[in-house]
Coordinates of C-alpha atoms and ligand atoms in Angstrom, one line a residue:
X59 CA -9.0 -8.6 -18.7
X60 CA -10.8 -9.2 -15.4
X61 CA -13.5 -11.1 -17.3
X62 CA -10.8 -13.3 -18.9
X63 CA -9.4 -14.3 -15.5
X64 CA -12.9 -15.1 -14.3
X65 CA -13.6 -17.3 -17.3
X66 CA -10.7 -19.6 -16.2
X67 CA -11.8 -19.9 -12.6
X68 CA -14.4 -22.6 -11.6
X69 CA -15.4 -20.7 -8.4
X70 CA -16.0 -17.3 -9.9
X71 CA -17.5 -17.2 -13.4
X72 CA -18.9 -14.7 -15.8
X73 CA -21.9 -16.2 -17.5
X74 CA -21.0 -15.9 -21.2
X75 CA -23.9 -13.9 -22.7
X76 CA -25.5 -10.7 -21.6
X77 CA -29.2 -10.9 -20.7
X78 CA -32.0 -9.0 -22.6
X79 CA -31.2 -5.8 -20.7
X80 CA -27.5 -6.1 -21.9
X81 CA -25.9 -7.0 -18.5
X82 CA -23.7 -9.9 -17.7
X83 CA -24.3 -12.3 -14.9
X84 CA -21.6 -13.5 -12.5
X85 CA -21.2 -16.4 -10.0
X86 CA -19.0 -16.6 -7.0
X87 CA -19.3 -19.9 -5.2
X88 CA -23.0 -20.5 -4.6
X89 CA -23.9 -16.9 -5.2
X90 CA -25.2 -15.6 -8.5
X91 CA -25.5 -11.9 -9.4
X92 CA -27.4 -10.4 -12.2
X93 CA -29.0 -7.0 -13.0
X94 CA -31.8 -5.7 -15.1
X95 CA -33.0 -2.1 -15.9
X96 CA -33.8 -1.3 -12.2
X97 CA -32.6 -4.1 -9.9
X98 CA -29.5 -6.0 -8.9
X99 CA -30.4 -9.6 -8.0
X100 CA -28.5 -11.9 -5.7
X101 CA -29.3 -15.6 -5.6
X102 CA -28.1 -18.3 -3.3
X103 CA -29.1 -21.8 -2.2
X104 CA -29.6 -22.7 1.5
X105 CA -30.9 -26.0 2.8
X106 CA -31.8 -27.0 -0.7
X107 CA -34.0 -23.9 -1.2
X108 CA -33.1 -21.5 -3.9
X109 CA -33.4 -17.9 -2.7
X110 CA -33.4 -14.6 -4.4
X111 CA -33.0 -11.0 -3.1
X112 CA -33.2 -7.8 -5.0
X113 CA -31.8 -4.3 -4.4
X114 CA -32.2 -1.1 -6.4
X115 CA -29.3 -1.3 -8.9
X116 CA -28.0 2.1 -7.8
X117 CA -28.0 1.2 -4.1
X118 CA -26.2 -2.0 -5.0
X119 CA -23.6 -0.3 -7.1
X120 CA -23.0 2.4 -4.5
X121 CA -22.4 -0.2 -1.9
X122 CA -20.2 -2.4 -4.2
X123 CA -18.2 0.7 -5.1
X124 CA -17.3 1.3 -1.4
X125 CA -16.5 -2.4 -0.8
X126 CA -14.1 -2.3 -3.8
X127 CA -12.5 1.0 -2.9
X128 CA -12.1 0.1 0.7
X129 CA -10.8 -3.4 -0.1
X130 CA -13.6 -5.0 2.1
X131 CA -12.7 -2.5 4.9
X132 CA -12.7 -3.2 8.6
X133 CA -15.3 -5.7 9.8
X134 CA -18.5 -6.0 7.8
X135 CA -20.0 -4.0 4.9
X136 CA -23.7 -4.6 4.8
X137 CA -25.2 -3.7 1.4
X138 CA -28.6 -3.7 3.1
X139 CA -30.4 -5.9 5.8
X140 CA -29.8 -9.1 3.8
X141 CA -26.5 -9.1 1.8
X142 CA -23.0 -8.2 2.8
X143 CA -19.3 -9.0 3.1
X144 CA -17.1 -9.6 6.2
X145 CA -13.4 -9.0 6.0
X146 CA -11.4 -11.9 7.3
X147 CA -8.1 -10.3 6.1
X148 CA -6.8 -12.5 3.3
X149 CA -10.2 -14.1 3.0
X150 CA -13.6 -12.5 2.7
X151 CA -17.0 -13.9 3.7
X152 CA -20.0 -13.1 1.6
X153 CA -23.3 -13.6 3.4
X154 CA -27.0 -13.4 2.7
X155 CA -29.7 -13.4 5.4
X156 CA -27.1 -14.0 8.1
X157 CA -28.1 -10.9 10.1
X158 CA -31.8 -11.0 9.3
X159 CA -34.1 -12.9 11.7
X160 CA -36.6 -14.1 9.1
X161 CA -33.9 -15.9 7.0
X162 CA -31.8 -17.0 10.0
X163 CA -34.6 -18.5 12.0
X164 CA -35.6 -20.7 9.1
X165 CA -32.1 -21.8 8.2
X166 CA -32.3 -19.9 4.9
X167 CA -29.2 -17.7 5.5
X168 CA -25.9 -18.6 3.8
X169 CA -22.3 -17.6 4.0
X170 CA -19.3 -18.6 2.0
X171 CA -15.6 -17.5 2.3
X172 CA -13.4 -16.7 -0.6
X173 CA -9.8 -15.8 -1.3
X174 CA -10.0 -12.0 -1.1
X175 CA -8.2 -11.4 -4.5
X176 CA -10.7 -13.7 -6.3
X177 CA -13.7 -12.0 -4.6
X178 CA -12.3 -8.6 -5.4
X179 CA -11.8 -9.5 -9.1
X180 CA -15.4 -10.6 -9.2
X181 CA -16.7 -7.4 -7.5
X182 CA -14.6 -5.3 -9.9
X183 CA -16.0 -7.2 -12.9
X184 CA -19.6 -6.7 -11.7
X185 CA -19.0 -3.0 -11.0
X186 CA -17.4 -2.6 -14.5
X187 CA -20.1 -4.3 -16.4
X188 CA -23.1 -2.9 -14.5
X189 CA -22.0 0.8 -14.3
X190 CA -23.3 2.7 -17.4
X191 CA -21.7 5.7 -19.0
X192 CA -22.5 8.8 -17.0
X193 CA -23.3 7.0 -13.8
X194 CA -20.8 7.6 -10.9
X195 CA -21.6 5.4 -7.9
X196 CA -19.3 7.5 -5.7
X197 CA -21.2 10.8 -6.4
X198 CA -24.1 12.3 -4.5
X199 CA -27.5 11.6 -6.3
X200 CA -27.8 15.2 -7.4
X201 CA -24.4 15.0 -9.1
X202 CA -24.9 11.7 -11.0
X203 CA -28.5 11.7 -12.2
X204 CA -30.4 8.7 -13.4
X205 CA -27.7 7.0 -15.6
X206 CA -28.0 3.8 -13.5
X207 CA -31.5 3.2 -15.0
X208 CA -32.3 1.2 -18.1
X209 CA -30.6 -1.1 -20.5
X210 CA -26.8 -1.3 -20.6
X211 CA -25.0 1.7 -22.2
X212 CA -21.2 1.6 -22.1
X213 CA -19.0 2.0 -19.0
X214 CA -17.6 4.6 -16.6
X215 CA -14.2 3.1 -16.0
X216 CA -12.6 6.4 -14.8
X217 CA -15.3 6.9 -12.1
X218 CA -15.1 3.4 -10.7
X219 CA -11.3 3.3 -10.8
X220 CA -11.0 5.8 -8.0
X221 CA -9.5 4.4 -4.7
X222 CA -9.2 5.9 -1.2
X223 CA -6.5 8.5 -1.1
X224 CA -4.1 7.4 1.6
X225 CA -1.0 9.3 2.8
X226 CA 1.8 7.6 4.6
X227 CA 2.4 10.3 7.1
X228 CA 0.6 13.5 6.1
X229 CA -0.2 15.0 2.7
X230 CA 2.4 17.5 1.6
X231 CA 5.2 16.3 3.9
X232 CA 8.4 15.5 2.0
X233 CA 8.1 12.2 0.3
X234 CA 4.3 11.9 0.9
X235 CA 1.4 11.8 -1.5
X236 CA 2.2 14.6 -3.9
X237 CA -1.4 14.8 -5.3
X238 CA -2.5 16.4 -2.0
X239 CA -0.6 19.6 -2.6
X240 CA -2.2 20.0 -6.0
X241 CA -4.9 22.3 -4.8
X242 CA -6.5 22.8 -8.1
X243 CA -7.0 19.1 -8.8
X244 CA -10.7 19.3 -8.1
X245 CA -13.0 22.3 -8.0
X246 CA -14.6 23.4 -4.8
X247 CA -17.9 21.5 -4.4
X248 CA -21.2 23.4 -4.7
X249 CA -22.0 22.9 -1.0
X250 CA -18.7 24.3 0.2
X251 CA -18.3 27.5 -1.8
X252 CA -18.0 29.5 1.5
X253 CA -15.0 27.5 2.8
X254 CA -11.9 29.7 3.0
X255 CA -9.1 28.4 0.8
X256 CA -6.1 30.0 2.4
X257 CA -3.3 27.7 3.6
X258 CA -1.4 28.0 7.0
X259 CA 2.0 29.5 7.2
X260 CA 4.7 27.1 8.2
X261 CA 7.8 28.3 10.0
X262 CA 10.0 25.3 10.7
X263 CA 13.2 25.5 12.6
X264 CA 16.2 25.0 10.2
X265 CA 16.8 21.3 9.7
X266 CA 13.1 20.4 10.5
X267 CA 11.6 21.5 7.1
X268 CA 10.9 17.9 6.2
X269 CA 9.3 17.1 9.6
X270 CA 6.9 20.0 10.1
X271 CA 3.9 20.6 7.9
X272 CA 0.3 21.8 8.0
X273 CA -2.5 22.2 5.5
X274 CA -6.0 23.5 5.4
X275 CA -8.1 20.3 5.9
X276 CA -11.4 22.2 5.4
X277 CA -10.1 23.5 2.0
X278 CA -8.9 20.0 1.1
X279 CA -12.3 18.5 2.0
X280 CA -14.3 21.2 0.2
X281 CA -12.7 19.9 -3.0
X282 CA -13.7 16.2 -2.4
X283 CA -15.5 14.9 -5.5
X284 CA -16.7 11.7 -3.8
X285 CA -19.1 11.0 -0.9
X286 CA -18.9 8.4 1.8
X287 CA -15.3 7.6 1.0
X288 CA -12.8 8.5 3.7
X289 CA -9.3 9.3 2.7
X290 CA -6.3 9.0 5.0
X291 CA -4.7 12.4 5.9
X292 CA -2.5 11.5 8.8
X293 CA -0.8 8.3 10.0
X294 CA 0.8 8.0 13.4
X295 CA 1.5 4.4 14.3
X296 CA -1.9 2.7 14.1
X297 CA -3.8 6.0 14.4
X298 CA -5.4 7.0 11.1
X299 CA -7.3 10.2 10.5
X300 CA -9.8 9.5 7.8
X301 CA -11.8 12.6 6.8
X302 CA -14.6 12.4 4.3
X303 CA -17.6 14.4 2.9
X304 CA -21.0 12.9 3.2
X305 CA -24.3 13.6 1.4
X306 CA -27.6 11.6 1.2
X307 CA -27.4 8.1 2.6
X308 CA -24.3 6.1 3.4
X309 CA -24.5 3.3 0.9
X310 CA -23.6 0.6 3.4
X311 CA -24.4 -0.3 7.0
X312 CA -20.9 -0.7 8.4
X313 CA -20.2 -3.1 11.3
X314 CA -16.7 -2.4 12.4
X315 CA -14.5 -5.0 14.1
X316 CA -13.2 -2.3 16.5
X317 CA -14.2 0.9 18.1
X318 CA -14.0 4.0 15.8
X319 CA -14.4 7.6 16.5
X320 CA -16.5 10.2 14.6
X321 CA -15.8 13.9 14.9
X322 CA -18.3 16.1 13.1
X323 CA -16.5 18.9 11.3
X324 CA -19.4 20.6 9.6
X325 CA -23.1 20.4 9.1
X326 CA -25.1 17.5 10.4
X327 CA -25.2 13.7 10.1
X328 CA -27.8 11.4 11.6
X329 CA -26.6 7.9 12.4
X330 CA -28.9 4.9 12.7
X331 CA -27.1 2.5 15.0
X332 CA -28.2 -1.2 15.1
X333 CA -26.9 -4.4 16.7
X334 CA -24.2 -5.8 14.4
X335 CA -25.6 -9.4 14.5
X336 CA -29.4 -9.0 14.8
X337 CA -29.9 -5.7 13.1
X338 CA -32.1 -4.6 16.0
X339 CA -32.2 -0.8 16.5
X340 CA -29.9 0.4 19.3
X341 CA -29.8 4.2 18.9
X342 CA -30.2 7.3 16.6
X343 CA -27.3 9.7 17.0
X344 CA -27.6 13.2 15.6
X345 CA -24.1 14.8 15.3
X346 CA -23.6 18.6 14.9
X347 CA -20.4 20.4 14.3
X348 CA -17.9 19.7 17.1
X349 CA -19.7 16.6 18.3
X350 CA -17.6 13.5 19.0
X351 CA -18.9 9.9 19.2
X352 CA -17.2 6.6 19.7
X353 CA -19.0 3.9 17.8
X354 CA -18.9 0.6 19.7
X355 CA -17.4 -2.5 18.2
X356 CA -20.7 -4.5 18.4
X357 CA -22.9 -2.2 16.2
X358 CA -23.5 -1.5 12.6
X359 CA -24.3 2.1 11.6
X360 CA -25.5 4.1 8.6
X361 CA -25.4 7.9 8.2
X362 CA -27.9 10.3 6.7
X363 CA -26.9 13.8 5.6
X364 CA -29.4 16.2 4.0
X365 CA -26.6 18.6 3.1
X366 CA -23.0 17.7 2.2
X367 CA -21.2 17.4 5.6
X368 CA -17.5 17.0 6.6
X369 CA -16.7 14.2 9.0
X370 CA -13.5 12.9 10.5
X371 CA -13.4 9.2 11.1
X372 CA -10.6 8.2 13.4
X373 CA -9.6 4.5 13.0
X374 CA -7.2 2.3 15.0
X375 CA -5.6 0.1 12.4
X376 CA -4.0 -2.3 14.9
X377 CA -4.5 -5.8 13.3
X378 CA -4.8 -7.5 16.7
X379 CA -8.0 -5.7 17.6
X380 CA -10.7 -7.9 15.9
X381 CA -9.5 -10.9 17.9
X382 CA -9.4 -9.0 21.2
X383 CA -13.1 -7.9 20.7
X384 CA -14.2 -11.3 19.5
X385 CA -12.7 -13.1 22.5
X386 CA -14.3 -10.5 24.9
X387 CA -10.8 -9.5 26.1
X388 CA -11.8 -5.9 25.2
X389 CA -15.3 -4.6 26.0
X390 CA -17.2 -3.5 22.8
X391 CA -17.9 0.0 24.0
X392 CA -15.8 2.8 25.3
X393 CA -18.1 3.0 28.4
X394 CA -17.1 -0.6 29.2
X395 CA -13.4 0.2 28.6
X396 CA -13.5 3.2 31.1
X397 CA -15.3 1.0 33.6
X398 CA -12.4 -1.5 33.5
X399 CA -9.6 1.2 33.5
X400 CA -7.2 1.1 36.4
X401 CA -7.5 4.1 38.7
Ligands
PHB746 C1 -17.2 4.3 8.9 O1 -16.1 3.6 9.0 O2 -18.0 4.1 9.7 C2 -17.4 5.2 7.8 C3 -17.0 4.9 6.5 C4 -17.3 5.7 5.5 C5 -17.8 7.0 5.8 C6 -18.1 7.3 7.0 C7 -17.9 6.5 8.1 O3 -18.0 7.8 4.8
FE747 FE1 -17.8 2.5 10.7

Protein backbone atom coordinates (compact mmCIF):
# COMPACT_ATOMS: atom_id res chain seq x y z
CA UNK A 1 0.00 0.00 0.00
CA UNK A 2 2.72 2.46 1.02
CA UNK A 3 4.79 1.43 -1.97
CA UNK A 4 1.86 2.07 -4.30
CA UNK A 5 1.46 5.60 -2.98
CA UNK A 6 5.15 6.25 -3.45
CA UNK A 7 5.05 4.98 -7.03
CA UNK A 8 2.66 7.79 -7.88
CA UNK A 9 4.76 10.55 -6.33
CA UNK A 10 7.54 12.27 -8.28
CA UNK A 11 9.37 13.46 -5.12
CA UNK A 12 9.37 10.16 -3.26
CA UNK A 13 9.90 7.04 -5.31
CA UNK A 14 10.51 3.38 -4.76
CA UNK A 15 12.91 2.14 -7.37
CA UNK A 16 11.08 -0.72 -9.04
CA UNK A 17 13.33 -3.76 -8.61
CA UNK A 18 15.17 -5.10 -5.57
CA UNK A 19 18.97 -5.18 -5.74
CA UNK A 20 21.06 -8.38 -5.64
CA UNK A 21 20.69 -8.51 -1.85
CA UNK A 22 16.90 -8.42 -2.25
CA UNK A 23 16.26 -4.91 -0.89
CA UNK A 24 14.41 -2.04 -2.57
CA UNK A 25 15.92 1.42 -3.04
CA UNK A 26 14.02 4.63 -2.33
CA UNK A 27 14.38 8.27 -3.29
CA UNK A 28 13.11 11.33 -1.47
CA UNK A 29 13.94 14.58 -3.22
CA UNK A 30 17.69 14.51 -3.89
CA UNK A 31 18.32 11.75 -1.36
CA UNK A 32 18.60 8.09 -2.35
CA UNK A 33 18.52 5.23 0.17
CA UNK A 34 19.56 1.63 -0.42
CA UNK A 35 20.77 -1.26 1.70
CA UNK A 36 22.81 -4.40 1.26
CA UNK A 37 23.67 -7.31 3.56
CA UNK A 38 25.40 -5.11 6.18
CA UNK A 39 24.96 -1.45 5.34
CA UNK A 40 22.41 1.27 4.74
CA UNK A 41 23.61 3.77 2.14
CA UNK A 42 22.48 7.37 1.81
CA UNK A 43 23.38 9.34 -1.30
CA UNK A 44 22.91 13.01 -2.08
CA UNK A 45 24.29 15.62 -4.44
CA UNK A 46 25.79 18.89 -3.20
CA UNK A 47 27.51 21.49 -5.35
CA UNK A 48 27.41 19.08 -8.29
CA UNK A 49 29.27 16.42 -6.30
CA UNK A 50 27.64 13.07 -5.66
CA UNK A 51 28.20 11.94 -2.08
CA UNK A 52 27.59 8.68 -0.33
CA UNK A 53 27.43 7.83 3.36
CA UNK A 54 27.00 4.43 4.94
CA UNK A 55 25.80 3.23 8.32
CA UNK A 56 25.54 -0.26 9.76
CA UNK A 57 22.07 -1.41 8.66
CA UNK A 58 20.98 -2.19 12.23
CA UNK A 59 22.04 1.24 13.51
CA UNK A 60 20.18 2.86 10.63
CA UNK A 61 17.02 0.80 11.19
CA UNK A 62 17.06 1.41 14.95
CA UNK A 63 17.29 5.17 14.34
CA UNK A 64 14.64 5.10 11.63
CA UNK A 65 12.34 3.10 13.91
CA UNK A 66 12.52 5.87 16.55
CA UNK A 67 12.04 8.64 13.99
CA UNK A 68 8.91 6.87 12.69
CA UNK A 69 7.49 6.00 16.12
CA UNK A 70 8.15 9.51 17.44
CA UNK A 71 6.78 11.20 14.31
CA UNK A 72 10.06 13.11 13.87
CA UNK A 73 9.95 14.06 17.58
CA UNK A 74 10.98 17.41 19.05
CA UNK A 75 13.89 19.14 17.32
CA UNK A 76 16.40 16.97 15.49
CA UNK A 77 16.97 13.25 15.33
CA UNK A 78 20.58 12.60 14.27
CA UNK A 79 21.01 9.06 12.98
CA UNK A 80 24.77 9.58 13.40
CA UNK A 81 27.23 12.47 12.92
CA UNK A 82 26.21 12.91 9.28
CA UNK A 83 22.55 12.14 8.56
CA UNK A 84 19.41 13.23 10.38
CA UNK A 85 15.97 14.84 10.37
CA UNK A 86 14.69 18.10 11.86
CA UNK A 87 11.04 18.51 12.74
CA UNK A 88 9.56 21.72 11.33
CA UNK A 89 6.07 20.66 12.50
CA UNK A 90 4.11 20.03 9.31
CA UNK A 91 7.30 19.82 7.32
CA UNK A 92 10.47 17.90 8.05
CA UNK A 93 14.00 18.63 6.94
CA UNK A 94 16.36 15.81 5.99
CA UNK A 95 20.03 16.74 6.16
CA UNK A 96 23.40 15.18 5.42
CA UNK A 97 26.69 16.65 6.62
CA UNK A 98 24.96 19.75 7.98
CA UNK A 99 26.40 19.31 11.49
CA UNK A 100 29.72 17.83 10.40
CA UNK A 101 32.64 20.23 9.90
CA UNK A 102 34.33 18.25 7.11
CA UNK A 103 31.23 18.30 4.88
CA UNK A 104 30.05 21.77 5.89
CA UNK A 105 33.38 23.55 5.44
CA UNK A 106 33.62 22.24 1.86
CA UNK A 107 30.01 23.01 0.97
CA UNK A 108 29.21 19.32 0.66
CA UNK A 109 26.36 19.32 3.17
CA UNK A 110 22.79 19.21 1.96
CA UNK A 111 19.33 19.72 3.43
CA UNK A 112 15.89 19.48 1.88
CA UNK A 113 12.44 19.94 3.42
CA UNK A 114 9.44 17.75 2.72
CA UNK A 115 5.84 17.57 3.65
CA UNK A 116 5.91 15.48 6.86
CA UNK A 117 3.30 12.97 5.64
CA UNK A 118 5.24 12.23 2.47
CA UNK A 119 8.53 11.88 4.32
CA UNK A 120 6.84 9.63 6.89
CA UNK A 121 5.41 7.39 4.14
CA UNK A 122 8.90 7.03 2.70
CA UNK A 123 10.45 6.28 6.11
CA UNK A 124 7.79 3.65 6.80
CA UNK A 125 8.30 2.06 3.39
CA UNK A 126 12.08 1.81 3.96
CA UNK A 127 11.57 0.39 7.44
CA UNK A 128 9.08 -2.16 6.13
CA UNK A 129 11.25 -3.37 3.27
CA UNK A 130 14.60 -3.41 5.08
CA UNK A 131 13.48 -5.10 8.32
CA UNK A 132 13.83 -8.87 8.01
CA UNK A 133 11.73 -11.50 9.75
CA UNK A 134 12.96 -11.89 13.33
CA UNK A 135 14.65 -8.50 13.56
CA UNK A 136 13.12 -6.01 16.00
CA UNK A 137 14.72 -2.57 15.74
CA UNK A 138 13.05 -1.53 19.03
CA UNK A 139 14.60 -4.36 21.06
CA UNK A 140 17.91 -4.52 22.93
CA UNK A 141 20.66 -6.26 20.91
CA UNK A 142 20.57 -9.33 23.19
CA UNK A 143 16.85 -9.70 22.51
CA UNK A 144 16.83 -9.43 18.73
CA UNK A 145 19.97 -11.19 17.57
CA UNK A 146 21.53 -10.93 14.14
CA UNK A 147 18.43 -11.02 11.97
CA UNK A 148 19.39 -7.67 10.43
CA UNK A 149 22.33 -9.24 8.62
CA UNK A 150 22.30 -10.72 5.16
CA UNK A 151 20.04 -10.90 2.17
CA UNK A 152 16.40 -10.01 2.50
CA UNK A 153 14.16 -12.51 4.33
CA UNK A 154 10.51 -11.51 4.80
CA UNK A 155 9.26 -8.72 7.07
CA UNK A 156 8.51 -7.97 10.74
CA UNK A 157 5.39 -5.84 10.40
CA UNK A 158 4.19 -6.38 13.97
CA UNK A 159 7.46 -5.17 15.51
CA UNK A 160 7.79 -2.04 13.42
CA UNK A 161 4.11 -1.13 13.78
CA UNK A 162 4.48 -0.28 17.47
CA UNK A 163 4.04 3.39 18.34
CA UNK A 164 4.62 5.38 21.50
CA UNK A 165 1.97 4.61 24.08
CA UNK A 166 0.46 7.94 25.00
CA UNK A 167 -2.18 8.57 27.63
CA UNK A 168 -4.42 11.62 27.63
CA UNK A 169 -4.35 12.19 31.40
CA UNK A 170 -2.94 9.13 33.14
CA UNK A 171 -3.16 5.41 32.36
CA UNK A 172 -6.02 3.78 34.20
CA UNK A 173 -8.01 6.95 34.84
CA UNK A 174 -11.58 6.67 33.65
CA UNK A 175 -11.70 7.18 29.91
CA UNK A 176 -7.94 6.94 29.46
CA UNK A 177 -5.75 4.35 27.72
CA UNK A 178 -7.28 1.04 28.71
CA UNK A 179 -4.25 -1.00 27.68
CA UNK A 180 -2.26 0.35 30.60
CA UNK A 181 -4.37 -1.44 33.15
CA UNK A 182 -3.81 -4.78 31.40
CA UNK A 183 -0.90 -5.75 33.62
CA UNK A 184 -0.29 -9.06 31.92
CA UNK A 185 0.05 -7.62 28.47
CA UNK A 186 3.82 -8.00 28.52
CA UNK A 187 5.99 -10.26 30.68
CA UNK A 188 8.41 -8.71 33.17
CA UNK A 189 11.71 -8.10 31.39
CA UNK A 190 14.68 -10.30 32.33
CA UNK A 191 16.48 -7.27 33.81
CA UNK A 192 13.63 -6.32 36.16
CA UNK A 193 12.62 -9.63 37.74
CA UNK A 194 13.20 -8.12 41.22
CA UNK A 195 10.75 -5.23 40.73
CA UNK A 196 7.70 -5.56 43.05
CA UNK A 197 4.50 -5.87 41.09
CA UNK A 198 2.00 -4.76 43.75
CA UNK A 199 -0.30 -1.85 42.97
CA UNK A 200 -1.16 1.08 45.28
CA UNK A 201 -4.49 1.18 47.09
CA UNK A 202 -6.71 4.06 46.03
CA UNK A 203 -9.23 5.50 48.48
CA UNK A 204 -11.03 8.28 46.63
CA UNK A 205 -13.64 10.40 48.35
CA UNK A 206 -17.13 9.59 47.07
CA UNK A 207 -17.73 11.44 43.83
CA UNK A 208 -13.99 11.65 42.99
CA UNK A 209 -13.50 8.06 41.81
CA UNK A 210 -12.96 9.24 38.22
CA UNK A 211 -10.49 11.93 39.26
CA UNK A 212 -8.09 10.12 41.58
CA UNK A 213 -5.81 7.35 40.42
CA UNK A 214 -2.40 5.80 41.02
CA UNK A 215 -0.42 2.94 39.56
CA UNK A 216 2.95 1.30 40.09
CA UNK A 217 5.18 2.99 37.51
CA UNK A 218 8.12 0.69 38.27
CA UNK A 219 5.95 -2.37 37.63
CA UNK A 220 4.65 -0.79 34.44
CA UNK A 221 8.19 -0.05 33.21
CA UNK A 222 9.48 -3.48 34.21
CA UNK A 223 7.16 -4.85 31.52
CA UNK A 224 8.32 -2.57 28.72
CA UNK A 225 9.26 -4.66 25.67
CA UNK A 226 11.02 -1.81 23.86
CA UNK A 227 14.12 0.27 24.55
CA UNK A 228 14.75 3.97 23.97
CA UNK A 229 11.07 4.65 23.30
CA UNK A 230 9.43 6.88 25.91
CA UNK A 231 5.70 6.45 26.49
CA UNK A 232 3.53 9.19 27.97
CA UNK A 233 2.14 8.36 31.41
CA UNK A 234 0.84 11.69 32.62
CA UNK A 235 -0.37 14.80 30.87
CA UNK A 236 -1.01 18.04 32.73
CA UNK A 237 -1.31 20.97 30.33
CA UNK A 238 1.99 20.97 28.40
CA UNK A 239 3.77 18.90 31.05
CA UNK A 240 4.39 15.35 29.82
CA UNK A 241 5.96 12.57 31.89
CA UNK A 242 7.61 10.20 29.40
CA UNK A 243 9.17 7.20 31.17
CA UNK A 244 11.23 4.69 29.21
CA UNK A 245 13.57 1.73 29.63
CA UNK A 246 17.04 1.92 28.14
CA UNK A 247 19.67 -0.67 27.25
CA UNK A 248 22.82 -0.47 25.08
CA UNK A 249 23.13 2.72 22.97
CA UNK A 250 20.39 5.25 22.27
CA UNK A 251 20.05 4.81 18.50
CA UNK A 252 19.94 8.55 17.81
CA UNK A 253 21.66 11.71 18.94
CA UNK A 254 18.73 13.85 19.93
CA UNK A 255 18.95 17.64 19.63
CA UNK A 256 15.83 18.96 21.32
CA UNK A 257 14.32 22.32 20.40
CA UNK A 258 13.57 23.01 24.08
CA UNK A 259 14.95 22.16 27.52
CA UNK A 260 14.01 18.69 28.75
CA UNK A 261 14.53 17.05 32.11
CA UNK A 262 15.88 13.58 32.88
CA UNK A 263 15.18 11.82 36.17
CA UNK A 264 17.11 8.58 36.60
CA UNK A 265 14.73 6.04 38.14
CA UNK A 266 16.98 2.98 38.26
CA UNK A 267 20.45 1.76 37.29
CA UNK A 268 22.78 4.05 35.31
CA UNK A 269 22.91 5.92 32.03
CA UNK A 270 25.90 7.80 30.70
CA UNK A 271 25.07 10.70 28.39
CA UNK A 272 27.41 12.10 25.79
CA UNK A 273 26.46 15.72 25.29
CA UNK A 274 27.58 17.62 22.19
CA UNK A 275 26.91 21.00 20.64
CA UNK A 276 23.74 20.65 18.55
CA UNK A 277 25.15 22.50 15.53
CA UNK A 278 28.85 21.57 15.43
CA UNK A 279 28.78 18.18 17.18
CA UNK A 280 31.72 19.28 19.37
CA UNK A 281 31.83 17.52 22.72
CA UNK A 282 30.36 19.54 25.62
CA UNK A 283 30.06 17.08 28.52
CA UNK A 284 29.70 13.53 29.71
CA UNK A 285 26.98 13.09 32.32
CA UNK A 286 26.76 9.93 34.41
CA UNK A 287 23.31 9.60 35.98
CA UNK A 288 22.63 7.29 38.92
CA UNK A 289 19.24 6.53 40.53
CA UNK A 290 17.66 9.74 41.85
CA UNK A 291 19.85 12.06 39.74
CA UNK A 292 18.10 14.82 37.83
CA UNK A 293 19.49 16.74 34.85
CA UNK A 294 18.10 19.46 32.61
CA UNK A 295 19.39 19.04 29.06
CA UNK A 296 19.94 22.47 27.46
CA UNK A 297 18.14 23.40 24.25
CA UNK A 298 21.40 23.88 22.31
CA UNK A 299 22.88 20.38 22.69
CA UNK A 300 22.45 16.96 21.21
CA UNK A 301 22.75 13.95 23.48
CA UNK A 302 23.08 10.19 23.28
CA UNK A 303 22.71 7.72 26.16
CA UNK A 304 24.64 4.52 26.97
CA UNK A 305 23.28 1.91 29.40
CA UNK A 306 25.19 -1.28 30.16
CA UNK A 307 22.21 -2.76 32.00
CA UNK A 308 18.54 -2.03 31.29
CA UNK A 309 17.69 1.20 33.14
CA UNK A 310 14.52 3.15 33.90
CA UNK A 311 14.47 6.83 32.96
CA UNK A 312 11.82 9.52 33.23
CA UNK A 313 11.99 12.13 30.47
CA UNK A 314 9.98 15.24 31.34
CA UNK A 315 8.97 17.21 28.27
CA UNK A 316 7.31 20.59 27.88
CA UNK A 317 5.12 20.24 24.77
CA UNK A 318 4.34 23.97 24.47
CA UNK A 319 4.46 24.55 20.67
CA UNK A 320 5.71 28.13 21.07
CA UNK A 321 9.02 27.05 22.63
CA UNK A 322 11.19 26.37 19.51
CA UNK A 323 10.69 29.95 18.32
CA UNK A 324 11.48 31.41 21.74
CA UNK A 325 14.79 29.50 21.88
CA UNK A 326 15.63 30.21 18.21
CA UNK A 327 15.10 33.94 18.67
CA UNK A 328 17.17 34.00 21.85
CA UNK A 329 14.18 35.18 23.89
CA UNK A 330 14.74 32.19 26.15
CA UNK A 331 18.30 31.22 27.19
CA UNK A 332 19.21 27.67 26.08
CA UNK A 333 20.18 26.41 29.51
CA UNK A 334 18.46 26.38 32.82
CA UNK A 335 21.44 28.09 34.42
CA UNK A 336 20.79 31.00 32.06
CA UNK A 337 17.11 30.99 32.89
CA UNK A 338 17.83 31.23 36.65
CA UNK A 339 20.31 34.03 35.99
CA UNK A 340 17.51 36.04 34.36
CA UNK A 341 14.79 35.17 36.86
CA UNK A 342 13.26 38.11 38.72
CA UNK A 343 14.06 38.19 42.47
C1 LIG B 1 15.13 12.31 24.74
O1 LIG B 1 14.17 12.98 24.38
O2 LIG B 1 16.19 12.84 24.97
C2 LIG B 1 15.02 10.86 24.89
C3 LIG B 1 14.36 10.14 23.92
C4 LIG B 1 14.27 8.78 24.04
C5 LIG B 1 14.81 8.15 25.12
C6 LIG B 1 15.49 8.86 26.10
C7 LIG B 1 15.59 10.22 25.98
O3 LIG B 1 14.70 6.84 25.21
FE1 LIG C 1 16.24 14.60 24.15
